[in-house]
Coordinates of C-alpha atoms and ligand atoms in Angstrom, one line a residue:
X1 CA -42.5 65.8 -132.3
X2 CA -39.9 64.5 -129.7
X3 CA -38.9 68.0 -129.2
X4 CA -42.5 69.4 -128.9
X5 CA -43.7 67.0 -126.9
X6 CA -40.6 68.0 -124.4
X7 CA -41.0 71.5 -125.0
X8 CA -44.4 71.9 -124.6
X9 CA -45.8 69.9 -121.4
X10 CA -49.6 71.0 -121.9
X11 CA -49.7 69.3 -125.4
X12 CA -50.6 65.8 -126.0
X13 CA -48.6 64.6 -129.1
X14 CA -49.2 61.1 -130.2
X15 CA -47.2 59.9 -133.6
X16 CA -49.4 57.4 -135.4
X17 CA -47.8 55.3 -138.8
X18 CA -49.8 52.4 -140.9
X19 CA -46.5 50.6 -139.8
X20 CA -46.8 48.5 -136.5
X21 CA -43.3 47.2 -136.8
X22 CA -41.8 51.3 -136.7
X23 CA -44.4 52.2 -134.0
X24 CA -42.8 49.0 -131.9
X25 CA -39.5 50.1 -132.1
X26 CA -40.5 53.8 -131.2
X27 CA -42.1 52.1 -128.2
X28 CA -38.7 49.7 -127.7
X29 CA -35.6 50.5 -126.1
X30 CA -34.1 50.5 -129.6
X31 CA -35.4 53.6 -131.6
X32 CA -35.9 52.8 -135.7
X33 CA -33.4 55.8 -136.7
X34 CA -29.9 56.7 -134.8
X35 CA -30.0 60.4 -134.2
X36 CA -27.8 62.5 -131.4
X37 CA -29.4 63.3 -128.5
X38 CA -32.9 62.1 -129.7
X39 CA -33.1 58.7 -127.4
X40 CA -33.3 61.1 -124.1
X41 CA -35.4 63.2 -125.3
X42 CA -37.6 60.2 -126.5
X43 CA -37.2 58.5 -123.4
X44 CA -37.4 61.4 -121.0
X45 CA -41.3 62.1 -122.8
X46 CA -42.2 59.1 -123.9
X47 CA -45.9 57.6 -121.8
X48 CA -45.8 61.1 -120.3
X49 CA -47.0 63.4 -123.1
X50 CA -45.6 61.6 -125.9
X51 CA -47.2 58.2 -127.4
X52 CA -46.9 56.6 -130.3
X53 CA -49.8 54.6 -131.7
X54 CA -51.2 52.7 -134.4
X55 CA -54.6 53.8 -134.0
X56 CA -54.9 56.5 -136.9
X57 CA -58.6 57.0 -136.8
X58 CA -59.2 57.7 -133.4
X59 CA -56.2 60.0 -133.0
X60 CA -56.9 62.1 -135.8
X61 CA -60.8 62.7 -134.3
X62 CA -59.2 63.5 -131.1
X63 CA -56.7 65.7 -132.2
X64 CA -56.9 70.0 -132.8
X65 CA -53.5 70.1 -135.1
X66 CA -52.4 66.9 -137.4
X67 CA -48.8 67.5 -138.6
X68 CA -49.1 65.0 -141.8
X69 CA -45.4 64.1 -142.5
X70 CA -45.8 61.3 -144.4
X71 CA -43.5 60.8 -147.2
X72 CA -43.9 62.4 -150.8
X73 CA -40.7 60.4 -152.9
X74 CA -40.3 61.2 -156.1
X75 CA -42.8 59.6 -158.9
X76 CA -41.9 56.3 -160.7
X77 CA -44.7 56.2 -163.0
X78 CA -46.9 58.0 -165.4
X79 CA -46.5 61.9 -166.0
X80 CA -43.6 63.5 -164.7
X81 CA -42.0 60.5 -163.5
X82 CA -38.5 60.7 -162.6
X83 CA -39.1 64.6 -161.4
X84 CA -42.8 65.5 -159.8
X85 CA -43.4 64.8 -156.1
X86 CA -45.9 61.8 -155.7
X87 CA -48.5 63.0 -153.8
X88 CA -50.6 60.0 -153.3
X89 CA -49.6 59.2 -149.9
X90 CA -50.8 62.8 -149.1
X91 CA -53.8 62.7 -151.0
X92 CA -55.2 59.5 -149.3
X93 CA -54.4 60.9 -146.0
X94 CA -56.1 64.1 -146.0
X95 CA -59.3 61.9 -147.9
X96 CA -58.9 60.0 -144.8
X97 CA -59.0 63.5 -142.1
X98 CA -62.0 64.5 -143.8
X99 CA -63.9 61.2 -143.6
X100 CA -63.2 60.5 -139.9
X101 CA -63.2 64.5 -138.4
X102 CA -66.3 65.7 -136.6
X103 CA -64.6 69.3 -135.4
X104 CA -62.2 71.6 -137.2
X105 CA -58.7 71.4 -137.1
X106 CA -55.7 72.5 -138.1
X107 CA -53.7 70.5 -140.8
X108 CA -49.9 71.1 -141.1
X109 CA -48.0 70.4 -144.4
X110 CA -45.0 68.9 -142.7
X111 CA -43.8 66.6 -145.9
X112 CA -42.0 68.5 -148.5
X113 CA -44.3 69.4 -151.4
X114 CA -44.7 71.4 -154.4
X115 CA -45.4 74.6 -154.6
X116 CA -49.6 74.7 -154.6
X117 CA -50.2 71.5 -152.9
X118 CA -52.1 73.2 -150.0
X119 CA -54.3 74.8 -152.5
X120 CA -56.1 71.0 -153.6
X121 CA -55.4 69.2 -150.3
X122 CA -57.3 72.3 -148.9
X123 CA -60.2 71.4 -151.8
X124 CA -60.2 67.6 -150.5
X125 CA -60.6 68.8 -146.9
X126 CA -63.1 71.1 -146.9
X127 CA -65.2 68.7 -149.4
X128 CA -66.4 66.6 -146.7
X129 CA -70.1 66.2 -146.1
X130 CA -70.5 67.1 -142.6
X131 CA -69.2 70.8 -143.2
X132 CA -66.5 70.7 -140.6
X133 CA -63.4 73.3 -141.2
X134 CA -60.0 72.9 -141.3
X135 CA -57.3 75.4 -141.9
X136 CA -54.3 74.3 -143.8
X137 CA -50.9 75.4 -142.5
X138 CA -47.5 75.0 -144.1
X139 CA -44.5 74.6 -142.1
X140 CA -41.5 73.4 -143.9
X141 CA -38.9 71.1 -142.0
X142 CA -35.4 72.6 -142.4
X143 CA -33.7 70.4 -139.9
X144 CA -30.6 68.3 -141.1
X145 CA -30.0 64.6 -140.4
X146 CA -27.6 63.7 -138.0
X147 CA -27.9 67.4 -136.1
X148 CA -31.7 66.9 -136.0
X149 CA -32.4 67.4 -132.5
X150 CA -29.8 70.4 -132.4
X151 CA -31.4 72.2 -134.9
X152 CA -34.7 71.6 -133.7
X153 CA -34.0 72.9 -130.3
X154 CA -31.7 75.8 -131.6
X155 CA -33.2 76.6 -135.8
X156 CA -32.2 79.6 -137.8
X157 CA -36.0 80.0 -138.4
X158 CA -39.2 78.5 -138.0
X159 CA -41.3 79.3 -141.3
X160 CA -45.1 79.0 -141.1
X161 CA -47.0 79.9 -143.9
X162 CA -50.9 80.0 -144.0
X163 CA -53.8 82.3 -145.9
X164 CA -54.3 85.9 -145.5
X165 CA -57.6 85.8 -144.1
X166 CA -59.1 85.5 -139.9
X167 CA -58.8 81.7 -139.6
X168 CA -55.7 81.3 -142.0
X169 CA -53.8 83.8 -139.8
X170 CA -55.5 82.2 -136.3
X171 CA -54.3 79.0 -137.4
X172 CA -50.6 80.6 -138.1
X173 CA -50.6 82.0 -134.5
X174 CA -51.3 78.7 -133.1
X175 CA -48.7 77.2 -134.8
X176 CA -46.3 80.1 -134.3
X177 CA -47.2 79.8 -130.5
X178 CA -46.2 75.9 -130.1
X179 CA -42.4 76.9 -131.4
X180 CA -42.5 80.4 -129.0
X181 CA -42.5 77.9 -126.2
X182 CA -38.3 77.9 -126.9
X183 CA -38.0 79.9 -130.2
X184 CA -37.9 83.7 -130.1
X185 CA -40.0 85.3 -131.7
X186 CA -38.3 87.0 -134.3
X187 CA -36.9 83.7 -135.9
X188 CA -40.4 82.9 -136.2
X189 CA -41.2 83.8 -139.7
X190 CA -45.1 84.0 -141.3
X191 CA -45.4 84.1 -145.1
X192 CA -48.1 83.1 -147.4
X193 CA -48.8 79.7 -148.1
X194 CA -47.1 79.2 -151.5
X195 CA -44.1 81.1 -150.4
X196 CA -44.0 78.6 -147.1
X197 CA -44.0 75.7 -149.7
X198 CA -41.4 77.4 -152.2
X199 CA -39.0 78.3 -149.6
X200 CA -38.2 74.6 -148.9
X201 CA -37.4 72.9 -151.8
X202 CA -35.4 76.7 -152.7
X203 CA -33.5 76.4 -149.7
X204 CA -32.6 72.6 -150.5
X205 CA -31.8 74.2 -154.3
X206 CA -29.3 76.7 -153.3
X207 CA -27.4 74.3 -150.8
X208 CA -26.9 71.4 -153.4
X209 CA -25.9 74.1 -155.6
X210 CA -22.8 75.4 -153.2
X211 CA -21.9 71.5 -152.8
X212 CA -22.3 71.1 -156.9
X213 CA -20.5 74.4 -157.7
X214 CA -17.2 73.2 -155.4
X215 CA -17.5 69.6 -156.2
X216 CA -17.3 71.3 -160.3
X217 CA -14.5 73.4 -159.4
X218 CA -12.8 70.1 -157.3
X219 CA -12.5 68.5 -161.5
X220 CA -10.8 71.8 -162.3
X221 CA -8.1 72.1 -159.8
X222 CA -7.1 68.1 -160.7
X223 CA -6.4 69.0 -163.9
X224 CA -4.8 72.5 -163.5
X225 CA -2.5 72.4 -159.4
X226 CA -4.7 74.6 -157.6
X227 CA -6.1 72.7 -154.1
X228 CA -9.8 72.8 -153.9
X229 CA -9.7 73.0 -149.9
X230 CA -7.4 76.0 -150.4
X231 CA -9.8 77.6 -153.1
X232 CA -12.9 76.9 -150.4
X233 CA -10.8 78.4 -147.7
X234 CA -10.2 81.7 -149.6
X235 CA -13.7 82.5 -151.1
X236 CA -15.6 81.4 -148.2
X237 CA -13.6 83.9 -145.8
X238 CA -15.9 86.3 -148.1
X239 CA -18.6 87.2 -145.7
X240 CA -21.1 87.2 -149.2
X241 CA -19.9 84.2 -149.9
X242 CA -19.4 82.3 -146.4
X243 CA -17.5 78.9 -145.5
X244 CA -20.8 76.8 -145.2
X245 CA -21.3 73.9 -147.7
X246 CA -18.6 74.3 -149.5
X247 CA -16.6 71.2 -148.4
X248 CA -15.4 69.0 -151.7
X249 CA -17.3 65.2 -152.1
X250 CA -18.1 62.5 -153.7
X251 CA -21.6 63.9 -154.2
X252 CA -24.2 65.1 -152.3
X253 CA -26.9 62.4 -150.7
X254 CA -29.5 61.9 -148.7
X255 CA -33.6 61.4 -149.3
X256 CA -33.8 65.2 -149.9
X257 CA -32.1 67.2 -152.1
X258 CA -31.9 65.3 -155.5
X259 CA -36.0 64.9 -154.8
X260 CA -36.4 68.3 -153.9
X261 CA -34.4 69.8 -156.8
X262 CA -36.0 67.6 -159.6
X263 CA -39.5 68.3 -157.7
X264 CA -38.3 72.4 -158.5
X265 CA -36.9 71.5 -161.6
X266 CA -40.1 69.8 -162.9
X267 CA -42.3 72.9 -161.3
X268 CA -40.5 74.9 -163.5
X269 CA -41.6 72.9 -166.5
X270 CA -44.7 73.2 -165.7
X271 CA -45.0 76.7 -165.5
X272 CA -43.2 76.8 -169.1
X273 CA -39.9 78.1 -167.9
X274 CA -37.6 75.4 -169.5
X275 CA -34.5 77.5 -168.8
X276 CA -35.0 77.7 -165.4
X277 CA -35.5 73.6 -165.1
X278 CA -32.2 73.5 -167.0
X279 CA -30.4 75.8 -164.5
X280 CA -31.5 73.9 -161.6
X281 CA -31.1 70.4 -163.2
X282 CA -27.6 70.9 -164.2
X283 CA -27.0 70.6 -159.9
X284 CA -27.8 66.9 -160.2
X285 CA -25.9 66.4 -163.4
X286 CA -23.2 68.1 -162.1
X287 CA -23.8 65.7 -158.9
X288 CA -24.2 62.8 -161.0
X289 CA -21.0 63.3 -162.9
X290 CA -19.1 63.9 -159.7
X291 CA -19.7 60.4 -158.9
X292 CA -19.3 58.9 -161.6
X293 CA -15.9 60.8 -161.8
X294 CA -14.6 59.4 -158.6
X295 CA -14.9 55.8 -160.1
X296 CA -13.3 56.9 -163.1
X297 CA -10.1 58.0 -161.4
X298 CA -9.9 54.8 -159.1
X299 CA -10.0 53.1 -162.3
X300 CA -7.7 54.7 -164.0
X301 CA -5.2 54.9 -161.2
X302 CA -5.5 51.1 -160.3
X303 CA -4.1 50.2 -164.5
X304 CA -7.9 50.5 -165.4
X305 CA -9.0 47.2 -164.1
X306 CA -10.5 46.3 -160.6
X307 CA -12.0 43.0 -161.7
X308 CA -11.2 40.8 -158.9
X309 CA -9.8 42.8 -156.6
X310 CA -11.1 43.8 -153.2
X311 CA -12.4 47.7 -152.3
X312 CA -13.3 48.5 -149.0
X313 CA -15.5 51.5 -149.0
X314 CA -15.4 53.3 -145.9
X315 CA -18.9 54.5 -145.1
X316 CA -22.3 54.0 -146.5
X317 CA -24.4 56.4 -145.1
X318 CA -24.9 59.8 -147.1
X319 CA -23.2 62.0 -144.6
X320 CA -21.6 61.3 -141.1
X321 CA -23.7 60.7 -137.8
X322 CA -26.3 59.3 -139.5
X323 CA -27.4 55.8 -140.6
X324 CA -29.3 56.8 -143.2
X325 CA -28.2 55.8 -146.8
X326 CA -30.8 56.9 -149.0
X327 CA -29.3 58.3 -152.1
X328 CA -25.7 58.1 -150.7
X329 CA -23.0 58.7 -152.9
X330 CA -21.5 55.5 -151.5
X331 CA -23.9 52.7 -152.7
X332 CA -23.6 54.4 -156.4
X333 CA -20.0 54.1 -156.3
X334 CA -20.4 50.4 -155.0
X335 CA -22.7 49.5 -157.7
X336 CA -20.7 50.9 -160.2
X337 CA -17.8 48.9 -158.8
X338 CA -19.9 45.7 -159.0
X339 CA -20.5 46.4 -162.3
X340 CA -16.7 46.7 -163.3
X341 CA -16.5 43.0 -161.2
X342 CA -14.6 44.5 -158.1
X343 CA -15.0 42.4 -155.1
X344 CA -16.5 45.5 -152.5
X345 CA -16.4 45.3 -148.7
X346 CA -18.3 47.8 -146.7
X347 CA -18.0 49.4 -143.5
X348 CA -20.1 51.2 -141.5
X349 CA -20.7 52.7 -137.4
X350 CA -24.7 52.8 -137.6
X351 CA -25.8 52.2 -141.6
X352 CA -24.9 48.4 -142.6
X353 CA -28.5 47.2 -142.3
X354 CA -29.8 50.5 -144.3
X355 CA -27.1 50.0 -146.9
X356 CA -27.9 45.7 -146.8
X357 CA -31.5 46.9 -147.9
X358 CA -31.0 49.8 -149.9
X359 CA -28.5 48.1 -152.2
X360 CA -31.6 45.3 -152.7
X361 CA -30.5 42.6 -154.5
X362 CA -26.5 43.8 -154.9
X363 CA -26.5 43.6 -151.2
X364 CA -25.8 39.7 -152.0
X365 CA -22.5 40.5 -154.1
X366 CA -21.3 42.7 -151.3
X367 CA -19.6 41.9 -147.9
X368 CA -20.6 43.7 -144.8
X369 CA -18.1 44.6 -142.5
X370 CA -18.6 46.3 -139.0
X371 CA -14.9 46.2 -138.6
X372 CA -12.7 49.0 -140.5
X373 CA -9.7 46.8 -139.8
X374 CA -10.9 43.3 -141.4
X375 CA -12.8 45.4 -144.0
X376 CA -8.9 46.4 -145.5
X377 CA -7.8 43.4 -144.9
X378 CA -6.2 42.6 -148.6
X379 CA -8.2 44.4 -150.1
X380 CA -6.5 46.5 -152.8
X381 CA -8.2 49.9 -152.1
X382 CA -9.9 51.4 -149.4
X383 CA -12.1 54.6 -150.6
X384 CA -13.7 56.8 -148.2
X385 CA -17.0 57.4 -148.8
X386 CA -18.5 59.0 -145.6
X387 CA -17.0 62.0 -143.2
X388 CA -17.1 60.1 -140.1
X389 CA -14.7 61.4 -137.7
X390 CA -14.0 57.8 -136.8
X391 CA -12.6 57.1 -139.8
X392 CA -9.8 59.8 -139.5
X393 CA -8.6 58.0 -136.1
X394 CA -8.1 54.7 -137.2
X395 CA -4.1 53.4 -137.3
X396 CA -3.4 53.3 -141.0
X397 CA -0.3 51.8 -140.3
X398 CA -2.5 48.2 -139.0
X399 CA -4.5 48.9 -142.3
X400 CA -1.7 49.5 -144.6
X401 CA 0.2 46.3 -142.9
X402 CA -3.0 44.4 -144.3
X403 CA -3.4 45.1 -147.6
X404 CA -2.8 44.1 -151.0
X405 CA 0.6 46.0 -152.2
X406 CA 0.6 48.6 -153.9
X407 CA -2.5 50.3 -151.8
X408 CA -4.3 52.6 -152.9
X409 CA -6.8 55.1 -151.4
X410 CA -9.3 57.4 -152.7
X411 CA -10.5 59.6 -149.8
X412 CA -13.9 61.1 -151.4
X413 CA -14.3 63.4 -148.5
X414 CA -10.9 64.8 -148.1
X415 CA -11.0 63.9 -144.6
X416 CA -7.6 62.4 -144.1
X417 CA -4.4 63.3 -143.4
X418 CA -3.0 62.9 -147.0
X419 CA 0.7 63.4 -146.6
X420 CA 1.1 61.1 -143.3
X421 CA -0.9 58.4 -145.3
X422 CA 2.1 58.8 -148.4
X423 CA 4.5 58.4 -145.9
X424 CA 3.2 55.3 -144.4
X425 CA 3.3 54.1 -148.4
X426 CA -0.3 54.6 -150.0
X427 CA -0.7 55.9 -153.2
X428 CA -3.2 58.5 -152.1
X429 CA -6.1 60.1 -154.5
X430 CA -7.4 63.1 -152.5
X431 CA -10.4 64.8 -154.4
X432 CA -9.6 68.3 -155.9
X433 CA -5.9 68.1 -155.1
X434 CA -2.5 66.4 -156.7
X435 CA -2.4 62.6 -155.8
X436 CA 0.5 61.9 -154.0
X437 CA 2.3 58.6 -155.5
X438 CA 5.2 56.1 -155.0
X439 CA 7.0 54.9 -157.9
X440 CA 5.5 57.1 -160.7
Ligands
UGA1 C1 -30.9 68.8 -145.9 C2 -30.9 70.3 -145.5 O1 -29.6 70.6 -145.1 C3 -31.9 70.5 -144.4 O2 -31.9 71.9 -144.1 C4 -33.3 70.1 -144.9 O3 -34.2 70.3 -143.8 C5 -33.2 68.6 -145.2 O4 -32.3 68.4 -146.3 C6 -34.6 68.2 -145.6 O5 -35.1 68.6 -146.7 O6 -35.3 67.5 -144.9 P1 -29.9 66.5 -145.0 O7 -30.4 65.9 -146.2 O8 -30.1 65.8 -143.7 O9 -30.5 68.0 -144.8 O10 -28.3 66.6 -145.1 P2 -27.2 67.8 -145.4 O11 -26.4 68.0 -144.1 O12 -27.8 69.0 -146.0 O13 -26.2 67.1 -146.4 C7 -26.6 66.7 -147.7 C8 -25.5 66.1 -148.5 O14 -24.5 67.1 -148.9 C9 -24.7 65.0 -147.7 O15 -24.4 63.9 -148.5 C10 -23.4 65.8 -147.3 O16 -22.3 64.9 -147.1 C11 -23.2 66.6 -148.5 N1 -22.4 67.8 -148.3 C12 -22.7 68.8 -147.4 C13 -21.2 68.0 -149.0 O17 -20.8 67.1 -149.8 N2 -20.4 69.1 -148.8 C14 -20.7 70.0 -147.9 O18 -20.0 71.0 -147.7 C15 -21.9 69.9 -147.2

């Protein structure tokens, strides 16, 4: 909205949430979320064209487009638990458009849905009493965290997707015309609703896949000597295949693609096509496994006890430049570390507080540590968890001078420089490639 609010000057965009604290910090000097470039932009907009507010009822009757972003997690409870998307957050607040609108409007399926959902929050808006209209627009976010504001202003595509009929494709144009303000035209793509809505979570599907499928062939090349960065290297340089994605891990994270895949896989279920929900499940096993993995071999390496002994886990967030940890790879492996009684230390640039809360009550076995340096000190291993570049500058010398002897490190992201660590005297556990060792 940042970025439509600076690209479009003519348009009044006001952001409204239930939660006063988030709309505070929007209005603060302090933004809720750390993303690149977005504090400018935020600030450079912000009073001008751009407002955040509280006041939900009064916005929505003034406004002629609602984006409705709100979130659609994946369901705890009752049928299709663990899988379907939970809708009720979306469901209350289109109930709540159609009670408080007295002209038509446009309503854009910003959250992430499953297939169809238009279809009945179409049903609940045009319900209302008072016979006003609204036309219901999907358009799918495909921007990425920590290069959000890069890919907002510079996207592969924009996909809108609406109904094939006057209104449906009047309310596509005036969608499509908001992102033509810096978007040319061609990357502006117009499909049918449901495709819109598919399109997302497939998109999500088929990245997790690429990181599953080299993370799978990362166990293979332990066991046999091939070099998983090698093997990346030489099928990506296939144009069909291409390099993207394709960089080893401790597992995917992040609030999206587990959710979106098991939102696909239970879709598939429910149109009776168990083998296709297997197909697409086995991404999040295979993610699941990767993790679980990575503990494995720090156990096994470390005479299959680390009861007692300190880890420093380098990183919590799911993925560099951000400080979101949702799903992150890195508070798995620190739970599971808790649970074989290993004293953890975490470090992080921007996600200690996220990690503090999402960890919930773990977060009291667990010692938070801004500094990478007095995170090592003595502990016994440090496993990275998170590709920030910052990470790869620090003077492993200093570190290795402060730890517990032998040291050990497990870099989960393949982000260090392996052989220059040996030297210096770590035992070093790369992933997909030999572990280079002292005194075998
Ligand atoms: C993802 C998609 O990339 C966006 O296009 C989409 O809009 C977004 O979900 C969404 O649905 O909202 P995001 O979750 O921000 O974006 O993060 P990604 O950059 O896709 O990374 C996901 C995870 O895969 C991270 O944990 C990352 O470290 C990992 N990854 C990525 C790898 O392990 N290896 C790779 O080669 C690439």
């Amino acid at each position: 909205m940042a970025v439509i609010a600076q690209r479009c000057p003519e348009h009044k965009v006001t952001v409204v949430d239930i939660n006063a604290e988030r709309i505070a910090a929007w209005k603060s000097d302090r933004l809720p979320i750390y993303e690149p470039g977005l504090d400018e932009i935020v600030f450079s907009v912000r009073d001008k064209n751009l407002f955040f507010s509280t006041e939900i009822e009064r916005n929505i009757t003034e406004a002629d487009i609602i984006y409705v972003s709100v979130n659609t997690p994946t369901k705890t409870f009752g049928q299709g638990a663990g899988r379907a998307a939970d809708l009720q957050y979306w469901e209350k607040t289109a109930r709540q458009i159609v009670r408080i609108s007295t002209g038509p409007k446009i309503v854009v399926e910003k959250s992430t849905l499953p297939v169809r959902t238009a279809e009945a929050m179409e049903r609940i808006l045009n319900s209302g009493e008072r016979g006003v209209r609204f036309d219901v627009v999907s358009n799918p976010e495909f921007l990425a965290e920590g290069t959000a504001v890069a890919d907002m202003q510079n996207p592969d595509r924009v996909l809108i997707g609406g109904h094939d009929t006057p209104t449906g494709q009047k309310a596509v144009e005036t969608i499509a015309d908001i992102y033509a303000h810096w978007v040319p035209r061609e990357r502006i793509i117009t499909t049918n609703l449901w495709s819109a809505e598919l399109s997302k979570l497939v998109a999500n599907a088929f990245l997790a896949q690429r990181v599953s499928s080299i993370n799978a062939i990362s166990a293979l090349c332990e066991r046999t000597e091939a070099d998983v960065a090698e093997v990346a290297r030489a099928i990506g340089r296939d144009g069909r295949i291409g390099s993207k994605f394709l960089q080893a891990s401790v597992g995917f994270g992040g609030s999206c693609f587990k959710k979106d895949i098991l939102n696909l896989v239970y879709l598939c279920e429910y149109y009776g096509l168990p083998e296709v929900a297997r197909y697409w499940e086995q991404v999040v096993l295979m993610n699941e496994y990767q993790q679980s993995r990575f503990v494995s071999n720090m156990l096994a390496s470390m005479f299959n006890t680390v009861a007692g002994k300190r880890i420093a886990l380098f990183g919590a967030a799911f993925k560099a430049h951000t400080s979101d940890t949702r799903e992150s790879p890195a508070l798995n492996v620190c739970r599971t570390l808790l649970a074989e009684r290993a004293e953890v230390v975490i470090t992080d640039p921007y996600a200690l507080e996220s990690a503090r809360a999402d960890l919930g009550c773990d977060a009291k076995k667990v010692r938070f540590e801004p500094d990478p340096y007095a995170a090592a000190a003595e502990a016994h291993a440090v496993a990275l968890l998170t590709d920030w570049p910052s990470f790869a500058e620090l003077d492993y010398k200093a570190i290795y001078d402060g730890m517990a002897k032998p040291p050990f490190l497990f870099d989960g992201r393949n982000l260090l420089d392996h052989r220059k660590l040996h030297e210096i005297g770590f035992n070093v556990y790369p992933l997909g490639k030999p572990p280079l060792v002292h005194d075998k």
